[in-house]
Amino acid sequence: MPESPRVRGVAPATVVPMILVTGATGTIGSELVRHLAARGEKVRALTRDPRKARMPADVEVVRGDYLEPASLDAAMSEVTAAFLVGLPGPSAQHDGPLVAAARAAGVGRLVKLSAIGTGDPEVGPTGEWHVEGERAVRESGAQWVVLRPSSFASNTLSWAQALRAGEPVPNMSGAGAQGVVDPRDVAEAAAVALLDERRADRTYTLTGPETISVPGQAQVLAGLLGRPVPTRDLTSDEVRAHVLQWWQDEAVADGVAVSSAFVRRGGNAVVTEDVPRLLGRPARTYREWARDHRGAFEAE
Ligand SMILES: NC(=O)c1ccc[n+]([C@@H]2O[C@H](COP(=O)([O-])OP(=O)(O)OC[C@H]3O[C@@H](n4cnc5c(N)ncnc54)[C@H](OP(=O)(O)O)[C@@H]3O)[C@@H](O)[C@H]2O)c1
């Protein structure tokens, strides 16, 4: 059983653990809040709009915005450990204020959600997105853990509409396979990092138990749904146009085009043992994730 977090220099008995989860309405944050609350931990969830947030009972919901540092100061008050979610894109602008607020409040442990390949020049500009944020937590003076997940299994939820319309799903990375990871495993790993001080001051690369390509994921879904799931390879220009549908940012589109080419040539075909090391069980496969989320792909 993981231990409760301790603040350096403070006797554990004097600290009632309070965990702040940022990005609490997002992919990993929402799973983490559910997981911690189910374990009976004291959780504070940060969102820009508490009225819209649906949280488990007993979770304290606070308003906070990375772009309004004062709101972060209040959110960090009396927190012993914090989970920091940057946003896709150059994230230093988010991590900087978060770490500054945590330092000012004396938060004892910081767990940063980063990404696989961070700092690897081969990945291109997206490999830079978390470099400054990782540096900020490592130099914060608090205990720190950096989590670098591979591609989330849940990214394929973006295929649901095309699938229902009988259209091919877009493939940005050809036959390039990745150690696709289940967001639930990332969240559970984050919980261990927040609660178990023996895990402090380390970087973990979180992957699934095997590598799988986009056509491989489509094949898994086809098997579960009992119908073909065709894919369509995107050219580099099409990758850029595809990304620009979500982010109206040319630099982000250029960066994703470079990282997609990296994946296509096998650069992210990485599997690690860090999920089993942290959780004491095998990582979930893409098939397990897809089976548990099958309803999202079925006709409404
Ligand atoms: N997707 C992948 O395959 C993958 C793989 C590896 C790493 N990552 C990393 O995972 C992280 C999360 O990415 P995601 O796409 O999955 O995002 P997400 O978790 O779905 O959503 C982002 C969260 O950030 C919050 N947020 C947005 N702007 C905010 C602001 N100004 N102030 C405070 N909170 C704000 C949102 O909360 P509210 O709207 O409630 O405020 C939301 O909960 C990124 O850093 C990404 O690099 C992703």
mmCIF file of C-alpha atoms and ligand atoms in Angstrom:
data_model
loop_
_atom_site.group_PDB
_atom_site.id
_atom_site.type_symbol
_atom_site.label_atom_id
_atom_site.label_comp_id
_atom_site.label_asym_id
_atom_site.label_seq_id
_atom_site.Cartn_x
_atom_site.Cartn_y
_atom_site.Cartn_z
ATOM 1 C CA MET A 1 0.000 0.000 0.000
ATOM 2 C CA PRO A 2 1.547 3.373 -0.964
ATOM 3 C CA GLU A 3 2.481 5.668 1.890
ATOM 4 C CA SER A 4 0.974 9.082 2.450
ATOM 5 C CA PRO A 5 2.924 12.007 1.006
ATOM 6 C CA ARG A 6 5.203 13.893 3.375
ATOM 7 C CA VAL A 7 6.400 17.430 3.191
ATOM 8 C CA ARG A 8 10.172 17.646 3.555
ATOM 9 C CA GLY A 9 11.117 18.626 7.073
ATOM 10 C CA VAL A 10 7.615 18.197 8.495
ATOM 11 C CA ALA A 11 6.702 15.251 10.674
ATOM 12 C CA PRO A 12 4.172 13.081 8.780
ATOM 13 C CA ALA A 13 1.736 12.986 11.677
ATOM 14 C CA THR A 14 1.182 16.749 11.397
ATOM 15 C CA VAL A 15 0.142 16.637 7.733
ATOM 16 C CA VAL A 16 -3.330 15.754 6.517
ATOM 17 C CA PRO A 17 -2.632 14.794 2.885
ATOM 18 C CA MET A 18 -4.483 16.968 0.414
ATOM 19 C CA ILE A 19 -3.950 16.265 -3.278
ATOM 20 C CA LEU A 20 -4.551 18.912 -5.931
ATOM 21 C CA VAL A 21 -5.378 17.579 -9.401
ATOM 22 C CA THR A 22 -5.063 20.108 -12.212
ATOM 23 C CA GLY A 23 -6.602 19.280 -15.602
ATOM 24 C CA ALA A 24 -9.216 17.551 -13.453
ATOM 25 C CA THR A 25 -11.827 17.479 -16.211
ATOM 26 C CA GLY A 26 -9.355 16.140 -18.797
ATOM 27 C CA THR A 27 -8.313 12.705 -20.009
ATOM 28 C CA ILE A 28 -5.879 11.738 -17.239
ATOM 29 C CA GLY A 29 -7.014 14.189 -14.564
ATOM 30 C CA SER A 30 -10.612 12.931 -14.521
ATOM 31 C CA GLU A 31 -9.454 9.307 -14.172
ATOM 32 C CA LEU A 32 -7.052 10.339 -11.422
ATOM 33 C CA VAL A 33 -9.714 12.215 -9.450
ATOM 34 C CA ARG A 34 -12.034 9.177 -9.633
ATOM 35 C CA HIS A 35 -9.241 6.811 -8.615
ATOM 36 C CA LEU A 36 -8.053 8.907 -5.656
ATOM 37 C CA ALA A 37 -11.590 9.587 -4.448
ATOM 38 C CA ALA A 38 -12.422 5.867 -4.588
ATOM 39 C CA ARG A 39 -9.375 5.235 -2.380
ATOM 40 C CA GLY A 40 -10.676 7.745 0.152
ATOM 41 C CA GLU A 41 -7.968 10.350 -0.453
ATOM 42 C CA LYS A 42 -8.677 14.022 0.161
ATOM 43 C CA VAL A 43 -8.831 15.549 -3.332
ATOM 44 C CA ARG A 44 -9.108 19.087 -4.653
ATOM 45 C CA ALA A 45 -9.953 19.346 -8.370
ATOM 46 C CA LEU A 46 -8.966 22.405 -10.391
ATOM 47 C CA THR A 47 -11.001 23.572 -13.386
ATOM 48 C CA ARG A 48 -11.674 26.894 -15.091
ATOM 49 C CA ASP A 49 -15.418 26.325 -14.701
ATOM 50 C CA PRO A 50 -16.564 24.484 -11.544
ATOM 51 C CA ARG A 51 -20.222 24.749 -12.613
ATOM 52 C CA LYS A 52 -19.606 22.393 -15.533
ATOM 53 C CA ALA A 53 -17.340 19.953 -13.690
ATOM 54 C CA ARG A 54 -18.856 16.607 -12.700
ATOM 55 C CA MET A 55 -16.842 15.238 -9.783
ATOM 56 C CA PRO A 56 -17.291 12.401 -7.284
ATOM 57 C CA ALA A 57 -18.833 13.279 -3.924
ATOM 58 C CA ASP A 58 -16.365 14.616 -1.336
ATOM 59 C CA VAL A 59 -14.059 16.076 -4.000
ATOM 60 C CA GLU A 60 -13.492 19.788 -3.442
ATOM 61 C CA VAL A 61 -13.785 21.655 -6.747
ATOM 62 C CA VAL A 62 -11.912 24.942 -7.111
ATOM 63 C CA ARG A 63 -11.773 27.457 -9.900
ATOM 64 C CA GLY A 64 -8.309 28.066 -11.300
ATOM 65 C CA ASP A 65 -6.788 29.253 -14.547
ATOM 66 C CA TYR A 66 -3.122 28.866 -15.509
ATOM 67 C CA LEU A 67 -3.370 32.312 -17.059
ATOM 68 C CA GLU A 68 -4.486 33.897 -13.736
ATOM 69 C CA PRO A 69 -1.678 33.137 -11.249
ATOM 70 C CA ALA A 70 -3.638 34.449 -8.248
ATOM 71 C CA SER A 71 -6.265 31.745 -8.776
ATOM 72 C CA LEU A 72 -3.503 29.123 -8.544
ATOM 73 C CA ASP A 73 -2.223 30.484 -5.234
ATOM 74 C CA ALA A 74 -5.583 29.830 -3.597
ATOM 75 C CA ALA A 75 -5.842 26.356 -5.172
ATOM 76 C CA MET A 76 -2.401 25.319 -3.834
ATOM 77 C CA SER A 77 -3.136 26.400 -0.275
ATOM 78 C CA GLU A 78 -2.675 23.525 2.245
ATOM 79 C CA VAL A 79 -1.910 21.076 -0.580
ATOM 80 C CA THR A 80 0.668 18.353 0.151
ATOM 81 C CA ALA A 81 0.986 16.899 -3.379
ATOM 82 C CA ALA A 82 -0.088 18.254 -6.760
ATOM 83 C CA PHE A 83 -0.624 16.698 -10.182
ATOM 84 C CA LEU A 84 0.344 19.169 -12.891
ATOM 85 C CA VAL A 85 -1.207 18.883 -16.347
ATOM 86 C CA GLY A 86 0.256 21.103 -19.010
ATOM 87 C CA LEU A 87 -1.551 21.558 -22.273
ATOM 88 C CA PRO A 88 -0.541 20.308 -25.698
ATOM 89 C CA GLY A 89 1.629 22.999 -27.241
ATOM 90 C CA PRO A 90 4.463 25.009 -25.732
ATOM 91 C CA SER A 91 3.543 24.412 -22.078
ATOM 92 C CA ALA A 92 6.138 26.454 -20.180
ATOM 93 C CA GLN A 93 3.565 29.232 -19.971
ATOM 94 C CA HIS A 94 1.357 26.882 -17.917
ATOM 95 C CA ASP A 95 3.931 24.967 -15.886
ATOM 96 C CA GLY A 96 5.803 28.079 -14.782
ATOM 97 C CA PRO A 97 2.879 29.665 -12.868
ATOM 98 C CA LEU A 98 1.814 26.265 -11.510
ATOM 99 C CA VAL A 99 5.244 25.496 -10.088
ATOM 100 C CA ALA A 100 5.632 29.038 -8.744
ATOM 101 C CA ALA A 101 2.300 28.788 -6.926
ATOM 102 C CA ALA A 102 3.213 25.344 -5.563
ATOM 103 C CA ARG A 103 6.558 26.637 -4.280
ATOM 104 C CA ALA A 104 4.932 29.621 -2.621
ATOM 105 C CA ALA A 105 2.422 27.355 -0.866
ATOM 106 C CA GLY A 106 5.106 24.839 0.217
ATOM 107 C CA VAL A 107 3.611 21.900 -1.669
ATOM 108 C CA GLY A 108 5.796 18.899 -0.819
ATOM 109 C CA ARG A 109 5.496 16.821 -3.990
ATOM 110 C CA LEU A 110 4.877 17.657 -7.624
ATOM 111 C CA VAL A 111 3.933 15.092 -10.270
ATOM 112 C CA LYS A 112 4.134 16.443 -13.796
ATOM 113 C CA LEU A 113 2.351 14.928 -16.777
ATOM 114 C CA SER A 114 4.864 15.155 -19.621
ATOM 115 C CA ALA A 115 5.170 13.079 -22.802
ATOM 116 C CA ILE A 116 7.346 10.304 -24.194
ATOM 117 C CA GLY A 117 10.280 11.560 -26.275
ATOM 118 C CA THR A 118 10.602 14.822 -24.361
ATOM 119 C CA GLY A 119 13.997 16.337 -25.089
ATOM 120 C CA ASP A 120 14.719 13.995 -28.038
ATOM 121 C CA PRO A 121 15.650 16.197 -31.022
ATOM 122 C CA GLU A 122 14.472 13.452 -33.412
ATOM 123 C CA VAL A 123 10.891 14.042 -32.254
ATOM 124 C CA GLY A 124 11.016 17.628 -33.510
ATOM 125 C CA PRO A 125 9.348 20.677 -31.914
ATOM 126 C CA THR A 126 6.737 18.654 -29.993
ATOM 127 C CA GLY A 127 9.628 17.007 -28.117
ATOM 128 C CA GLU A 128 10.376 20.463 -26.708
ATOM 129 C CA TRP A 129 6.897 21.161 -25.355
ATOM 130 C CA HIS A 130 7.534 19.758 -21.885
ATOM 131 C CA VAL A 131 11.253 20.455 -21.513
ATOM 132 C CA GLU A 132 10.846 23.694 -19.558
ATOM 133 C CA GLY A 133 8.024 22.278 -17.428
ATOM 134 C CA GLU A 134 10.087 19.221 -16.505
ATOM 135 C CA ARG A 135 12.984 21.487 -15.581
ATOM 136 C CA ALA A 136 10.690 23.654 -13.450
ATOM 137 C CA VAL A 137 9.434 20.721 -11.361
ATOM 138 C CA ARG A 138 12.904 19.180 -11.000
ATOM 139 C CA GLU A 139 14.291 22.485 -9.772
ATOM 140 C CA SER A 140 11.276 23.329 -7.606
ATOM 141 C CA GLY A 141 12.793 22.169 -4.326
ATOM 142 C CA ALA A 142 9.834 19.817 -3.803
ATOM 143 C CA GLN A 143 9.955 16.071 -4.303
ATOM 144 C CA TRP A 144 9.097 15.523 -7.970
ATOM 145 C CA VAL A 145 8.020 12.819 -10.378
ATOM 146 C CA VAL A 146 7.860 13.245 -14.141
ATOM 147 C CA LEU A 147 5.510 10.931 -16.029
ATOM 148 C CA ARG A 148 6.137 10.584 -19.762
ATOM 149 C CA PRO A 149 3.259 8.617 -21.269
ATOM 150 C CA SER A 150 3.199 7.292 -24.800
ATOM 151 C CA SER A 151 0.239 7.928 -27.093
ATOM 152 C CA PHE A 152 -3.085 7.589 -25.235
ATOM 153 C CA ALA A 153 -5.459 4.787 -26.294
ATOM 154 C CA SER A 154 -8.242 7.355 -25.912
ATOM 155 C CA ASN A 155 -6.907 9.356 -28.871
ATOM 156 C CA THR A 156 -8.876 6.931 -31.040
ATOM 157 C CA LEU A 157 -12.120 8.338 -29.588
ATOM 158 C CA SER A 158 -11.609 11.049 -32.230
ATOM 159 C CA TRP A 159 -12.418 8.337 -34.803
ATOM 160 C CA ALA A 160 -15.931 7.754 -33.472
ATOM 161 C CA GLN A 161 -17.690 10.160 -35.801
ATOM 162 C CA ALA A 162 -15.951 8.872 -38.947
ATOM 163 C CA LEU A 163 -16.612 5.310 -37.856
ATOM 164 C CA ARG A 164 -20.318 5.941 -37.362
ATOM 165 C CA ALA A 165 -20.474 7.657 -40.760
ATOM 166 C CA GLY A 166 -18.779 4.634 -42.377
ATOM 167 C CA GLU A 167 -15.768 6.751 -43.387
ATOM 168 C CA PRO A 168 -12.101 5.692 -43.138
ATOM 169 C CA VAL A 169 -10.255 6.933 -40.062
ATOM 170 C CA PRO A 170 -7.264 9.245 -40.625
ATOM 171 C CA ASN A 171 -3.832 7.691 -40.178
ATOM 172 C CA MET A 172 -1.069 10.218 -39.475
ATOM 173 C CA SER A 173 1.662 7.653 -38.786
ATOM 174 C CA GLY A 174 1.499 4.917 -41.463
ATOM 175 C CA ALA A 175 2.645 1.535 -40.193
ATOM 176 C CA GLY A 176 4.615 3.088 -37.324
ATOM 177 C CA ALA A 177 3.786 1.304 -34.076
ATOM 178 C CA GLN A 178 3.739 2.892 -30.603
ATOM 179 C CA GLY A 179 3.460 1.615 -27.046
ATOM 180 C CA VAL A 180 -0.089 2.975 -26.798
ATOM 181 C CA VAL A 181 -1.030 3.396 -23.127
ATOM 182 C CA ASP A 182 -4.397 3.231 -21.367
ATOM 183 C CA PRO A 183 -5.196 6.565 -19.629
ATOM 184 C CA ARG A 184 -6.397 4.587 -16.612
ATOM 185 C CA ASP A 185 -2.875 3.173 -16.223
ATOM 186 C CA VAL A 186 -1.395 6.665 -16.483
ATOM 187 C CA ALA A 187 -3.808 7.894 -13.804
ATOM 188 C CA GLU A 188 -3.052 4.971 -11.496
ATOM 189 C CA ALA A 189 0.673 5.543 -11.995
ATOM 190 C CA ALA A 190 0.111 9.201 -11.115
ATOM 191 C CA ALA A 191 -1.666 8.170 -7.914
ATOM 192 C CA VAL A 192 1.319 6.043 -6.888
ATOM 193 C CA ALA A 193 3.673 8.909 -7.723
ATOM 194 C CA LEU A 194 1.585 11.286 -5.586
ATOM 195 C CA LEU A 195 1.270 8.942 -2.621
ATOM 196 C CA ASP A 196 4.441 6.859 -2.432
ATOM 197 C CA GLU A 197 7.530 8.850 -1.516
ATOM 198 C CA ARG A 198 9.792 5.958 -2.539
ATOM 199 C CA ARG A 199 8.961 6.941 -6.137
ATOM 200 C CA ALA A 200 10.206 10.500 -5.753
ATOM 201 C CA ASP A 201 12.740 12.315 -7.908
ATOM 202 C CA ARG A 202 12.418 10.024 -10.921
ATOM 203 C CA THR A 203 11.158 10.086 -14.493
ATOM 204 C CA TYR A 204 8.918 7.260 -15.692
ATOM 205 C CA THR A 205 8.083 6.471 -19.322
ATOM 206 C CA LEU A 206 4.611 4.946 -19.353
ATOM 207 C CA THR A 207 3.625 2.620 -22.196
ATOM 208 C CA GLY A 208 1.280 -0.231 -22.871
ATOM 209 C CA PRO A 209 2.598 -3.826 -22.898
ATOM 210 C CA GLU A 210 3.075 -3.955 -26.683
ATOM 211 C CA THR A 211 3.456 -1.680 -29.679
ATOM 212 C CA ILE A 212 0.543 -1.199 -32.034
ATOM 213 C CA SER A 213 0.067 0.880 -35.211
ATOM 214 C CA VAL A 214 -3.019 2.818 -36.293
ATOM 215 C CA PRO A 215 -4.030 0.012 -38.716
ATOM 216 C CA GLY A 216 -3.498 -2.418 -35.822
ATOM 217 C CA GLN A 217 -5.824 -0.371 -33.596
ATOM 218 C CA ALA A 218 -8.378 -0.227 -36.436
ATOM 219 C CA GLN A 219 -8.191 -4.012 -36.715
ATOM 220 C CA VAL A 220 -8.869 -4.401 -32.987
ATOM 221 C CA LEU A 221 -11.914 -2.131 -33.247
ATOM 222 C CA ALA A 222 -13.128 -3.959 -36.359
ATOM 223 C CA GLY A 223 -12.983 -7.245 -34.451
ATOM 224 C CA LEU A 224 -14.940 -5.804 -31.527
ATOM 225 C CA LEU A 225 -17.538 -4.027 -33.670
ATOM 226 C CA GLY A 226 -17.933 -6.829 -36.209
ATOM 227 C CA ARG A 227 -17.418 -4.572 -39.217
ATOM 228 C CA PRO A 228 -14.481 -3.219 -41.235
ATOM 229 C CA VAL A 229 -12.649 -0.147 -39.902
ATOM 230 C CA PRO A 230 -10.709 1.204 -42.901
ATOM 231 C CA THR A 231 -7.873 3.701 -42.448
ATOM 232 C CA ARG A 232 -6.627 6.380 -44.811
ATOM 233 C CA ASP A 233 -2.956 7.409 -44.811
ATOM 234 C CA LEU A 234 -2.481 11.179 -44.615
ATOM 235 C CA THR A 235 0.347 12.939 -46.442
ATOM 236 C CA SER A 236 2.457 15.395 -44.452
ATOM 237 C CA ASP A 237 0.369 18.310 -45.794
ATOM 238 C CA GLU A 238 -2.827 16.490 -44.849
ATOM 239 C CA VAL A 239 -1.466 15.908 -41.334
ATOM 240 C CA ARG A 240 -0.945 19.671 -41.000
ATOM 241 C CA ALA A 241 -4.456 20.424 -42.300
ATOM 242 C CA HIS A 242 -5.914 17.777 -39.970
ATOM 243 C CA VAL A 243 -4.201 19.297 -36.913
ATOM 244 C CA LEU A 244 -5.275 22.814 -37.889
ATOM 245 C CA GLN A 245 -8.906 21.716 -37.547
ATOM 246 C CA TRP A 246 -8.321 21.558 -33.768
ATOM 247 C CA TRP A 247 -5.510 24.052 -33.155
ATOM 248 C CA GLN A 248 -5.405 27.162 -35.267
ATOM 249 C CA ASP A 249 -1.654 27.278 -34.794
ATOM 250 C CA GLU A 250 0.735 26.739 -37.718
ATOM 251 C CA ALA A 251 3.661 25.977 -35.396
ATOM 252 C CA VAL A 252 1.716 23.198 -33.667
ATOM 253 C CA ALA A 253 0.649 21.758 -37.050
ATOM 254 C CA ASP A 254 4.263 21.821 -38.294
ATOM 255 C CA GLY A 255 5.437 20.168 -35.082
ATOM 256 C CA VAL A 256 2.880 17.368 -35.260
ATOM 257 C CA ALA A 257 3.784 16.740 -38.925
ATOM 258 C CA VAL A 258 7.426 16.221 -37.878
ATOM 259 C CA SER A 259 6.568 13.980 -34.902
ATOM 260 C CA SER A 260 4.141 11.942 -37.039
ATOM 261 C CA ALA A 261 6.964 11.267 -39.504
ATOM 262 C CA PHE A 262 9.110 10.200 -36.519
ATOM 263 C CA VAL A 263 6.435 7.701 -35.460
ATOM 264 C CA ARG A 264 5.958 6.540 -39.079
ATOM 265 C CA ARG A 265 9.625 5.540 -39.310
ATOM 266 C CA GLY A 266 9.380 3.539 -36.082
ATOM 267 C CA GLY A 267 10.933 6.125 -33.743
ATOM 268 C CA ASN A 268 8.294 5.704 -31.027
ATOM 269 C CA ALA A 269 8.110 1.900 -31.096
ATOM 270 C CA VAL A 270 8.959 1.833 -27.401
ATOM 271 C CA VAL A 271 7.690 -0.419 -24.597
ATOM 272 C CA THR A 272 8.899 0.022 -21.021
ATOM 273 C CA GLU A 273 8.332 -1.794 -17.736
ATOM 274 C CA ASP A 274 7.475 1.379 -15.821
ATOM 275 C CA VAL A 275 3.708 0.733 -15.599
ATOM 276 C CA PRO A 276 4.212 -2.771 -14.116
ATOM 277 C CA ARG A 277 6.987 -1.359 -11.907
ATOM 278 C CA LEU A 278 4.654 1.279 -10.453
ATOM 279 C CA LEU A 279 1.406 -0.690 -10.393
ATOM 280 C CA GLY A 280 2.633 -4.226 -9.671
ATOM 281 C CA ARG A 281 0.621 -5.665 -12.571
ATOM 282 C CA PRO A 282 0.877 -5.702 -16.383
ATOM 283 C CA ALA A 283 -0.123 -2.600 -18.327
ATOM 284 C CA ARG A 284 -3.498 -2.777 -20.066
ATOM 285 C CA THR A 285 -3.503 -3.502 -23.810
ATOM 286 C CA TYR A 286 -5.213 -1.376 -26.444
ATOM 287 C CA ARG A 287 -7.680 -4.245 -26.845
ATOM 288 C CA GLU A 288 -8.674 -3.970 -23.166
ATOM 289 C CA TRP A 289 -9.195 -0.215 -23.491
ATOM 290 C CA ALA A 290 -11.227 -0.641 -26.702
ATOM 291 C CA ARG A 291 -13.383 -3.385 -25.162
ATOM 292 C CA ASP A 292 -14.206 -1.123 -22.206
ATOM 293 C CA HIS A 293 -15.023 1.848 -24.487
ATOM 294 C CA ARG A 294 -16.714 -0.011 -27.296
ATOM 295 C CA GLY A 295 -19.973 1.881 -26.754
ATOM 296 C CA ALA A 296 -18.321 5.134 -27.872
ATOM 297 C CA PHE A 297 -17.858 3.685 -31.364
ATOM 298 C CA GLU A 298 -21.252 2.066 -31.792
ATOM 299 C CA ALA A 299 -24.158 3.698 -33.637
ATOM 300 C CA GLU A 300 -26.168 6.077 -31.432
HETATM 301 N N1 LIG B 1 -2.921 12.664 -26.026
HETATM 302 C C1 LIG B 1 -1.814 11.967 -25.970
HETATM 303 O O1 LIG B 1 -1.635 10.929 -26.649
HETATM 304 C C2 LIG B 1 -0.721 12.400 -25.025
HETATM 305 C C3 LIG B 1 0.398 11.575 -24.875
HETATM 306 C C4 LIG B 1 1.399 11.965 -23.986
HETATM 307 C C5 LIG B 1 1.274 13.139 -23.263
HETATM 308 N N2 LIG B 1 0.183 13.924 -23.431
HETATM 309 C C6 LIG B 1 0.068 15.171 -22.636
HETATM 310 O O2 LIG B 1 -1.102 15.122 -21.851
HETATM 311 C C7 LIG B 1 -1.488 16.450 -21.509
HETATM 312 C C8 LIG B 1 -2.989 16.560 -21.576
HETATM 313 O O3 LIG B 1 -3.395 16.572 -22.889
HETATM 314 P P1 LIG B 1 -4.885 16.277 -23.313
HETATM 315 O O4 LIG B 1 -5.024 16.607 -24.745
HETATM 316 O O5 LIG B 1 -5.267 14.886 -22.902
HETATM 317 O O6 LIG B 1 -5.703 17.358 -22.498
HETATM 318 P P2 LIG B 1 -6.915 17.079 -21.533
HETATM 319 O O7 LIG B 1 -6.415 16.383 -20.330
HETATM 320 O O8 LIG B 1 -8.015 16.421 -22.260
HETATM 321 O O9 LIG B 1 -7.463 18.511 -21.180
HETATM 322 C C9 LIG B 1 -6.737 19.542 -20.663
HETATM 323 C C10 LIG B 1 -7.213 19.960 -19.261
HETATM 324 O O10 LIG B 1 -6.576 21.200 -19.004
HETATM 325 C C11 LIG B 1 -7.512 22.107 -18.445
HETATM 326 N N3 LIG B 1 -7.181 23.461 -18.906
HETATM 327 C C12 LIG B 1 -7.130 23.920 -20.182
HETATM 328 N N4 LIG B 1 -6.752 25.206 -20.199
HETATM 329 C C13 LIG B 1 -6.567 25.570 -18.906
HETATM 330 C C14 LIG B 1 -6.190 26.782 -18.259
HETATM 331 N N5 LIG B 1 -5.924 27.909 -18.957
HETATM 332 N N6 LIG B 1 -6.119 26.800 -16.911
HETATM 333 C C15 LIG B 1 -6.408 25.701 -16.185
HETATM 334 N N7 LIG B 1 -6.764 24.516 -16.735
HETATM 335 C C16 LIG B 1 -6.841 24.458 -18.075
HETATM 336 C C17 LIG B 1 -8.877 21.682 -18.873
HETATM 337 O O11 LIG B 1 -9.756 21.939 -17.781
HETATM 338 P P3 LIG B 1 -11.028 22.916 -17.803
HETATM 339 O O12 LIG B 1 -11.483 23.048 -19.230
HETATM 340 O O13 LIG B 1 -12.017 22.205 -16.931
HETATM 341 O O14 LIG B 1 -10.544 24.183 -17.222
HETATM 342 C C18 LIG B 1 -8.706 20.161 -19.073
HETATM 343 O O15 LIG B 1 -9.075 19.478 -17.899
HETATM 344 C C19 LIG B 1 -0.686 17.378 -22.446
HETATM 345 O O16 LIG B 1 0.343 17.991 -21.727
HETATM 346 C C20 LIG B 1 -0.077 16.426 -23.472
HETATM 347 O O17 LIG B 1 1.161 16.880 -23.978
HETATM 348 C C21 LIG B 1 -0.834 13.580 -24.289
#
